[in-house]
mmCIF file with all atom_site columns, C-alpha atoms and ligand atoms in Angstrom:
data_model
loop_
_atom_site.group_PDB
_atom_site.id
_atom_site.type_symbol
_atom_site.label_atom_id
_atom_site.label_alt_id
_atom_site.label_comp_id
_atom_site.label_asym_id
_atom_site.label_entity_id
_atom_site.label_seq_id
_atom_site.pdbx_PDB_ins_code
_atom_site.Cartn_x
_atom_site.Cartn_y
_atom_site.Cartn_z
_atom_site.occupancy
_atom_site.B_iso_or_equiv
_atom_site.pdbx_formal_charge
_atom_site.auth_seq_id
_atom_site.auth_comp_id
_atom_site.auth_asym_id
_atom_site.auth_atom_id
_atom_site.pdbx_PDB_model_num
ATOM   1   C CA . UNK A 1 1   ? -15.533 -4.971  4.686  1.00 86.00 ? 1   UNK A CA 1
ATOM   2   C CA . UNK A 1 2   ? -11.968 -3.796  4.099  1.00 96.00 ? 2   UNK A CA 1
ATOM   3   C CA . UNK A 1 3   ? -9.260  -5.046  6.437  1.00 98.00 ? 3   UNK A CA 1
ATOM   4   C CA . UNK A 1 4   ? -7.802  -2.420  8.747  1.00 98.00 ? 4   UNK A CA 1
ATOM   5   C CA . UNK A 1 5   ? -4.010  -2.667  8.534  1.00 99.00 ? 5   UNK A CA 1
ATOM   6   C CA . UNK A 1 6   ? -1.477  -0.620  10.493 1.00 99.00 ? 6   UNK A CA 1
ATOM   7   C CA . UNK A 1 7   ? 1.680   0.071   8.497  1.00 99.00 ? 7   UNK A CA 1
ATOM   8   C CA . UNK A 1 8   ? 4.935   1.808   9.370  1.00 99.00 ? 8   UNK A CA 1
ATOM   9   C CA . UNK A 1 9   ? 8.539   1.914   8.308  1.00 99.00 ? 9   UNK A CA 1
ATOM   10  C CA . UNK A 1 10  ? 11.773  3.709   8.978  1.00 99.00 ? 10  UNK A CA 1
ATOM   11  C CA . UNK A 1 11  ? 13.505  5.643   6.168  1.00 98.00 ? 11  UNK A CA 1
ATOM   12  C CA . UNK A 1 12  ? 14.971  2.372   4.839  1.00 98.00 ? 12  UNK A CA 1
ATOM   13  C CA . UNK A 1 13  ? 11.485  0.952   4.257  1.00 99.00 ? 13  UNK A CA 1
ATOM   14  C CA . UNK A 1 14  ? 9.617   4.105   3.263  1.00 99.00 ? 14  UNK A CA 1
ATOM   15  C CA . UNK A 1 15  ? 9.439   3.472   -0.496 1.00 98.00 ? 15  UNK A CA 1
ATOM   16  C CA . UNK A 1 16  ? 8.199   -0.078  -0.094 1.00 98.00 ? 16  UNK A CA 1
ATOM   17  C CA . UNK A 1 17  ? 5.609   1.160   2.432  1.00 99.00 ? 17  UNK A CA 1
ATOM   18  C CA . UNK A 1 18  ? 4.230   3.636   -0.078 1.00 98.00 ? 18  UNK A CA 1
ATOM   19  C CA . UNK A 1 19  ? 4.249   1.039   -2.870 1.00 98.00 ? 19  UNK A CA 1
ATOM   20  C CA . UNK A 1 20  ? 2.319   -1.466  -0.767 1.00 98.00 ? 20  UNK A CA 1
ATOM   21  C CA . UNK A 1 21  ? -0.268  1.121   0.306  1.00 98.00 ? 21  UNK A CA 1
ATOM   22  C CA . UNK A 1 22  ? -0.801  2.131   -3.334 1.00 98.00 ? 22  UNK A CA 1
ATOM   23  C CA . UNK A 1 23  ? -1.148  -1.504  -4.417 1.00 98.00 ? 23  UNK A CA 1
ATOM   24  C CA . UNK A 1 24  ? -3.904  -2.707  -2.063 1.00 98.00 ? 24  UNK A CA 1
ATOM   25  C CA . UNK A 1 25  ? -7.275  -1.055  -1.512 1.00 98.00 ? 25  UNK A CA 1
ATOM   26  C CA . UNK A 1 26  ? -7.363  -1.535  2.254  1.00 98.00 ? 26  UNK A CA 1
ATOM   27  C CA . UNK A 1 27  ? -8.144  0.584   5.282  1.00 98.00 ? 27  UNK A CA 1
ATOM   28  C CA . UNK A 1 28  ? -4.516  1.577   5.955  1.00 98.00 ? 28  UNK A CA 1
ATOM   29  C CA . UNK A 1 29  ? -3.438  3.225   9.190  1.00 98.00 ? 29  UNK A CA 1
ATOM   30  C CA . UNK A 1 30  ? -0.113  4.834   8.257  1.00 99.00 ? 30  UNK A CA 1
ATOM   31  C CA . UNK A 1 31  ? 2.019   5.416   11.350 1.00 99.00 ? 31  UNK A CA 1
ATOM   32  C CA . UNK A 1 32  ? 4.984   6.904   9.461  1.00 98.00 ? 32  UNK A CA 1
ATOM   33  C CA . UNK A 1 33  ? 7.684   7.616   8.613  1.00 98.00 ? 33  UNK A CA 1
ATOM   34  C CA . UNK A 1 34  ? 6.919   10.324  6.085  1.00 98.00 ? 34  UNK A CA 1
ATOM   35  C CA . UNK A 1 35  ? 9.940   10.264  3.740  1.00 98.00 ? 35  UNK A CA 1
ATOM   36  C CA . UNK A 1 36  ? 13.165  8.438   2.922  1.00 98.00 ? 36  UNK A CA 1
ATOM   37  C CA . UNK A 1 37  ? 15.434  11.476  3.404  1.00 98.00 ? 37  UNK A CA 1
ATOM   38  C CA . UNK A 1 38  ? 15.386  11.880  7.166  1.00 98.00 ? 38  UNK A CA 1
ATOM   39  C CA . UNK A 1 39  ? 17.057  9.125   9.146  1.00 98.00 ? 39  UNK A CA 1
ATOM   40  C CA . UNK A 1 40  ? 14.748  7.801   11.872 1.00 98.00 ? 40  UNK A CA 1
ATOM   41  C CA . UNK A 1 41  ? 14.866  4.922   14.342 1.00 98.00 ? 41  UNK A CA 1
ATOM   42  C CA . UNK A 1 42  ? 13.044  1.690   13.517 1.00 98.00 ? 42  UNK A CA 1
ATOM   43  C CA . UNK A 1 43  ? 12.202  0.785   17.178 1.00 98.00 ? 43  UNK A CA 1
ATOM   44  C CA . UNK A 1 44  ? 9.758   3.704   17.340 1.00 98.00 ? 44  UNK A CA 1
ATOM   45  C CA . UNK A 1 45  ? 7.898   2.571   14.236 1.00 99.00 ? 45  UNK A CA 1
ATOM   46  C CA . UNK A 1 46  ? 7.836   -1.079  15.221 1.00 99.00 ? 46  UNK A CA 1
ATOM   47  C CA . UNK A 1 47  ? 6.441   -0.085  18.605 1.00 99.00 ? 47  UNK A CA 1
ATOM   48  C CA . UNK A 1 48  ? 3.696   1.986   16.967 1.00 99.00 ? 48  UNK A CA 1
ATOM   49  C CA . UNK A 1 49  ? 2.545   -0.859  14.715 1.00 99.00 ? 49  UNK A CA 1
ATOM   50  C CA . UNK A 1 50  ? 2.739   -3.381  17.556 1.00 99.00 ? 50  UNK A CA 1
ATOM   51  C CA . UNK A 1 51  ? 0.662   -1.257  19.923 1.00 99.00 ? 51  UNK A CA 1
ATOM   52  C CA . UNK A 1 52  ? -1.975  -0.542  17.297 1.00 99.00 ? 52  UNK A CA 1
ATOM   53  C CA . UNK A 1 53  ? -2.436  -4.241  16.532 1.00 99.00 ? 53  UNK A CA 1
ATOM   54  C CA . UNK A 1 54  ? -2.166  -5.426  20.151 1.00 98.00 ? 54  UNK A CA 1
ATOM   55  C CA . UNK A 1 55  ? -4.736  -2.825  21.236 1.00 98.00 ? 55  UNK A CA 1
ATOM   56  C CA . UNK A 1 56  ? -7.201  -4.148  18.634 1.00 98.00 ? 56  UNK A CA 1
ATOM   57  C CA . UNK A 1 57  ? -7.171  -0.960  16.566 1.00 98.00 ? 57  UNK A CA 1
ATOM   58  C CA . UNK A 1 58  ? -6.057  -2.863  13.452 1.00 98.00 ? 58  UNK A CA 1
ATOM   59  C CA . UNK A 1 59  ? -6.619  -6.410  12.149 1.00 98.00 ? 59  UNK A CA 1
ATOM   60  C CA . UNK A 1 60  ? -2.982  -6.789  11.097 1.00 99.00 ? 60  UNK A CA 1
ATOM   61  C CA . UNK A 1 61  ? 0.257   -4.833  10.906 1.00 99.00 ? 61  UNK A CA 1
ATOM   62  C CA . UNK A 1 62  ? 2.929   -4.404  8.250  1.00 99.00 ? 62  UNK A CA 1
ATOM   63  C CA . UNK A 1 63  ? 6.320   -3.159  9.472  1.00 99.00 ? 63  UNK A CA 1
ATOM   64  C CA . UNK A 1 64  ? 9.218   -2.403  7.135  1.00 99.00 ? 64  UNK A CA 1
ATOM   65  C CA . UNK A 1 65  ? 12.852  -1.386  7.515  1.00 98.00 ? 65  UNK A CA 1
ATOM   66  C CA . UNK A 1 66  ? 15.919  -1.910  5.376  1.00 98.00 ? 66  UNK A CA 1
ATOM   67  C CA . UNK A 1 67  ? 16.365  -5.564  6.236  1.00 98.00 ? 67  UNK A CA 1
ATOM   68  C CA . UNK A 1 68  ? 13.117  -6.198  8.110  1.00 99.00 ? 68  UNK A CA 1
ATOM   69  C CA . UNK A 1 69  ? 15.182  -7.517  10.989 1.00 99.00 ? 69  UNK A CA 1
ATOM   70  C CA . UNK A 1 70  ? 15.373  -4.530  13.314 1.00 98.00 ? 70  UNK A CA 1
ATOM   71  C CA . UNK A 1 71  ? 11.711  -3.701  13.044 1.00 99.00 ? 71  UNK A CA 1
ATOM   72  C CA . UNK A 1 72  ? 10.677  -7.344  13.576 1.00 99.00 ? 72  UNK A CA 1
ATOM   73  C CA . UNK A 1 73  ? 12.722  -7.428  16.777 1.00 98.00 ? 73  UNK A CA 1
ATOM   74  C CA . UNK A 1 74  ? 11.003  -4.213  17.862 1.00 99.00 ? 74  UNK A CA 1
ATOM   75  C CA . UNK A 1 75  ? 7.492   -5.531  17.124 1.00 99.00 ? 75  UNK A CA 1
ATOM   76  C CA . UNK A 1 76  ? 8.110   -8.778  18.977 1.00 98.00 ? 76  UNK A CA 1
ATOM   77  C CA . UNK A 1 77  ? 8.934   -6.905  22.213 1.00 98.00 ? 77  UNK A CA 1
ATOM   78  C CA . UNK A 1 78  ? 5.163   -6.443  22.558 1.00 98.00 ? 78  UNK A CA 1
ATOM   79  C CA . UNK A 1 79  ? 3.728   -9.617  24.181 1.00 97.00 ? 79  UNK A CA 1
ATOM   80  C CA . UNK A 1 80  ? 0.555   -9.368  22.095 1.00 98.00 ? 80  UNK A CA 1
ATOM   81  C CA . UNK A 1 81  ? 2.481   -9.538  18.842 1.00 98.00 ? 81  UNK A CA 1
ATOM   82  C CA . UNK A 1 82  ? 3.698   -12.390 16.690 1.00 98.00 ? 82  UNK A CA 1
ATOM   83  C CA . UNK A 1 83  ? 5.697   -10.566 14.030 1.00 99.00 ? 83  UNK A CA 1
ATOM   84  C CA . UNK A 1 84  ? 7.133   -12.578 11.148 1.00 99.00 ? 84  UNK A CA 1
ATOM   85  C CA . UNK A 1 85  ? 9.872   -11.437 8.795  1.00 99.00 ? 85  UNK A CA 1
ATOM   86  C CA . UNK A 1 86  ? 9.015   -13.013 5.437  1.00 99.00 ? 86  UNK A CA 1
ATOM   87  C CA . UNK A 1 87  ? 11.070  -13.072 2.259  1.00 98.00 ? 87  UNK A CA 1
ATOM   88  C CA . UNK A 1 88  ? 8.712   -15.199 0.168  1.00 98.00 ? 88  UNK A CA 1
ATOM   89  C CA . UNK A 1 89  ? 5.037   -16.114 -0.064 1.00 98.00 ? 89  UNK A CA 1
ATOM   90  C CA . UNK A 1 90  ? 5.573   -19.598 1.372  1.00 98.00 ? 90  UNK A CA 1
ATOM   91  C CA . UNK A 1 91  ? 6.847   -18.066 4.607  1.00 99.00 ? 91  UNK A CA 1
ATOM   92  C CA . UNK A 1 92  ? 3.865   -15.693 4.614  1.00 99.00 ? 92  UNK A CA 1
ATOM   93  C CA . UNK A 1 93  ? 1.406   -18.585 4.178  1.00 99.00 ? 93  UNK A CA 1
ATOM   94  C CA . UNK A 1 94  ? 3.018   -20.790 6.811  1.00 98.00 ? 94  UNK A CA 1
ATOM   95  C CA . UNK A 1 95  ? 3.399   -18.066 9.408  1.00 98.00 ? 95  UNK A CA 1
ATOM   96  C CA . UNK A 1 96  ? -0.316  -17.326 9.133  1.00 98.00 ? 96  UNK A CA 1
ATOM   97  C CA . UNK A 1 97  ? -1.325  -21.023 9.135  1.00 98.00 ? 97  UNK A CA 1
ATOM   98  C CA . UNK A 1 98  ? 0.999   -22.096 11.951 1.00 98.00 ? 98  UNK A CA 1
ATOM   99  C CA . UNK A 1 99  ? 2.005   -19.027 13.985 1.00 98.00 ? 99  UNK A CA 1
ATOM   100 C CA . UNK A 1 100 ? -1.120  -16.875 13.571 1.00 98.00 ? 100 UNK A CA 1
ATOM   101 C CA . UNK A 1 101 ? 1.314   -14.039 12.905 1.00 98.00 ? 101 UNK A CA 1
ATOM   102 C CA . UNK A 1 102 ? -0.374  -10.673 13.282 1.00 98.00 ? 102 UNK A CA 1
ATOM   103 C CA . UNK A 1 103 ? 2.419   -8.437  11.965 1.00 99.00 ? 103 UNK A CA 1
ATOM   104 C CA . UNK A 1 104 ? 4.229   -8.972  8.662  1.00 99.00 ? 104 UNK A CA 1
ATOM   105 C CA . UNK A 1 105 ? 7.768   -7.602  8.483  1.00 99.00 ? 105 UNK A CA 1
ATOM   106 C CA . UNK A 1 106 ? 9.558   -6.859  5.226  1.00 99.00 ? 106 UNK A CA 1
ATOM   107 C CA . UNK A 1 107 ? 13.003  -5.594  4.227  1.00 99.00 ? 107 UNK A CA 1
ATOM   108 C CA . UNK A 1 108 ? 13.042  -3.064  1.408  1.00 98.00 ? 108 UNK A CA 1
ATOM   109 C CA . UNK A 1 109 ? 16.740  -3.722  0.728  1.00 98.00 ? 109 UNK A CA 1
ATOM   110 C CA . UNK A 1 110 ? 16.117  -7.466  0.619  1.00 98.00 ? 110 UNK A CA 1
ATOM   111 C CA . UNK A 1 111 ? 12.797  -8.105  -1.111 1.00 98.00 ? 111 UNK A CA 1
ATOM   112 C CA . UNK A 1 112 ? 11.790  -6.802  -4.544 1.00 98.00 ? 112 UNK A CA 1
ATOM   113 C CA . UNK A 1 113 ? 8.495   -5.037  -5.084 1.00 98.00 ? 113 UNK A CA 1
ATOM   114 C CA . UNK A 1 114 ? 6.703   -7.832  -6.977 1.00 98.00 ? 114 UNK A CA 1
ATOM   115 C CA . UNK A 1 115 ? 7.710   -10.435 -4.419 1.00 98.00 ? 115 UNK A CA 1
ATOM   116 C CA . UNK A 1 116 ? 6.586   -8.066  -1.650 1.00 98.00 ? 116 UNK A CA 1
ATOM   117 C CA . UNK A 1 117 ? 3.123   -7.837  -3.205 1.00 98.00 ? 117 UNK A CA 1
ATOM   118 C CA . UNK A 1 118 ? 2.824   -11.650 -3.296 1.00 98.00 ? 118 UNK A CA 1
ATOM   119 C CA . UNK A 1 119 ? 3.940   -11.811 0.330  1.00 99.00 ? 119 UNK A CA 1
ATOM   120 C CA . UNK A 1 120 ? 1.463   -9.185  1.534  1.00 99.00 ? 120 UNK A CA 1
ATOM   121 C CA . UNK A 1 121 ? -1.445  -10.712 -0.424 1.00 98.00 ? 121 UNK A CA 1
ATOM   122 C CA . UNK A 1 122 ? -0.704  -14.204 0.863  1.00 99.00 ? 122 UNK A CA 1
ATOM   123 C CA . UNK A 1 123 ? -0.262  -13.022 4.445  1.00 99.00 ? 123 UNK A CA 1
ATOM   124 C CA . UNK A 1 124 ? -3.564  -11.138 4.497  1.00 98.00 ? 124 UNK A CA 1
ATOM   125 C CA . UNK A 1 125 ? -5.580  -13.884 2.762  1.00 98.00 ? 125 UNK A CA 1
ATOM   126 C CA . UNK A 1 126 ? -4.363  -16.928 4.703  1.00 98.00 ? 126 UNK A CA 1
ATOM   127 C CA . UNK A 1 127 ? -6.290  -18.195 7.737  1.00 98.00 ? 127 UNK A CA 1
ATOM   128 C CA . UNK A 1 128 ? -4.764  -19.584 10.925 1.00 98.00 ? 128 UNK A CA 1
ATOM   129 C CA . UNK A 1 129 ? -5.177  -23.389 11.105 1.00 98.00 ? 129 UNK A CA 1
ATOM   130 C CA . UNK A 1 130 ? -5.680  -23.587 14.884 1.00 97.00 ? 130 UNK A CA 1
ATOM   131 C CA . UNK A 1 131 ? -5.555  -27.078 16.433 1.00 97.00 ? 131 UNK A CA 1
ATOM   132 C CA . UNK A 1 132 ? -2.060  -28.128 17.540 1.00 97.00 ? 132 UNK A CA 1
ATOM   133 C CA . UNK A 1 133 ? -0.761  -24.729 16.459 1.00 98.00 ? 133 UNK A CA 1
ATOM   134 C CA . UNK A 1 134 ? -3.019  -22.980 18.977 1.00 98.00 ? 134 UNK A CA 1
ATOM   135 C CA . UNK A 1 135 ? -1.410  -25.003 21.788 1.00 98.00 ? 135 UNK A CA 1
ATOM   136 C CA . UNK A 1 136 ? 2.023   -23.841 20.680 1.00 98.00 ? 136 UNK A CA 1
ATOM   137 C CA . UNK A 1 137 ? 0.943   -20.221 20.472 1.00 97.00 ? 137 UNK A CA 1
ATOM   138 C CA . UNK A 1 138 ? -0.537  -20.483 23.953 1.00 97.00 ? 138 UNK A CA 1
ATOM   139 C CA . UNK A 1 139 ? 2.899   -21.592 25.177 1.00 97.00 ? 139 UNK A CA 1
ATOM   140 C CA . UNK A 1 140 ? 4.452   -18.435 23.749 1.00 95.00 ? 140 UNK A CA 1
ATOM   141 C CA . UNK A 1 141 ? 2.209   -16.421 26.049 1.00 91.00 ? 141 UNK A CA 1
ATOM   142 C CA . UNK A 1 142 ? 2.812   -18.522 29.177 1.00 88.00 ? 142 UNK A CA 1
HETATM 143 C C1 . LIG B 2 .   ? 18.661  1.748   8.682  1.00 91.31 ? 201 LIG B C1 1
HETATM 144 O O1 . LIG B 2 .   ? 19.812  2.166   8.046  1.00 91.31 ? 201 LIG B O1 1
HETATM 145 C C2 . LIG B 2 .   ? 18.693  0.238   8.863  1.00 91.31 ? 201 LIG B C2 1
HETATM 146 O O2 . LIG B 2 .   ? 19.626  -0.119  9.822  1.00 91.31 ? 201 LIG B O2 1
HETATM 147 C C3 . LIG B 2 .   ? 17.310  -0.276  9.226  1.00 91.31 ? 201 LIG B C3 1
HETATM 148 O O3 . LIG B 2 .   ? 16.413  0.083   8.231  1.00 91.31 ? 201 LIG B O3 1
HETATM 149 C C4 . LIG B 2 .   ? 17.170  -1.779  9.389  1.00 91.31 ? 201 LIG B C4 1
HETATM 150 O O4 . LIG B 2 .   ? 17.693  -2.460  8.313  1.00 91.31 ? 201 LIG B O4 1
HETATM 151 C C5 . LIG B 2 .   ? 17.586  -2.345  10.682 1.00 91.31 ? 201 LIG B C5 1
HETATM 152 O O5 . LIG B 2 .   ? 17.402  -3.538  10.966 1.00 91.31 ? 201 LIG B O5 1
#
């Protein structure tokens, strides 16, 4: 069964959002934005991805802005979200193994397209290790 993945970006992440959707045959839930011409506000798009994942309507989220920073801050305002800004596949692997991250954040102005594909693939294919890492995650929610 295909993973259900919520994805959104502001104008600064729109082109990478479209490239990622075209590159992976997944059940994408695209929450906008719809072009790179109109300037929009990343907190709205981070909030949309975060709520979709936290509500259980998607297995994972991908949230993109120019740097990945603003939208990761926005996603992490939701207490059900562990959003990780990743700039390489090692970060993507470790944040899944150790942090059980449920939203991947990317910066279109920071990360090239081929690296972004490696990051997304690694993030979606890596399992959480549990054990001592579960205890630490539980403390984030306390
Ligand atoms: C938009 O110009 C830009 O500020 C935004 O995409 C992001 O980089 C913010 O963190």
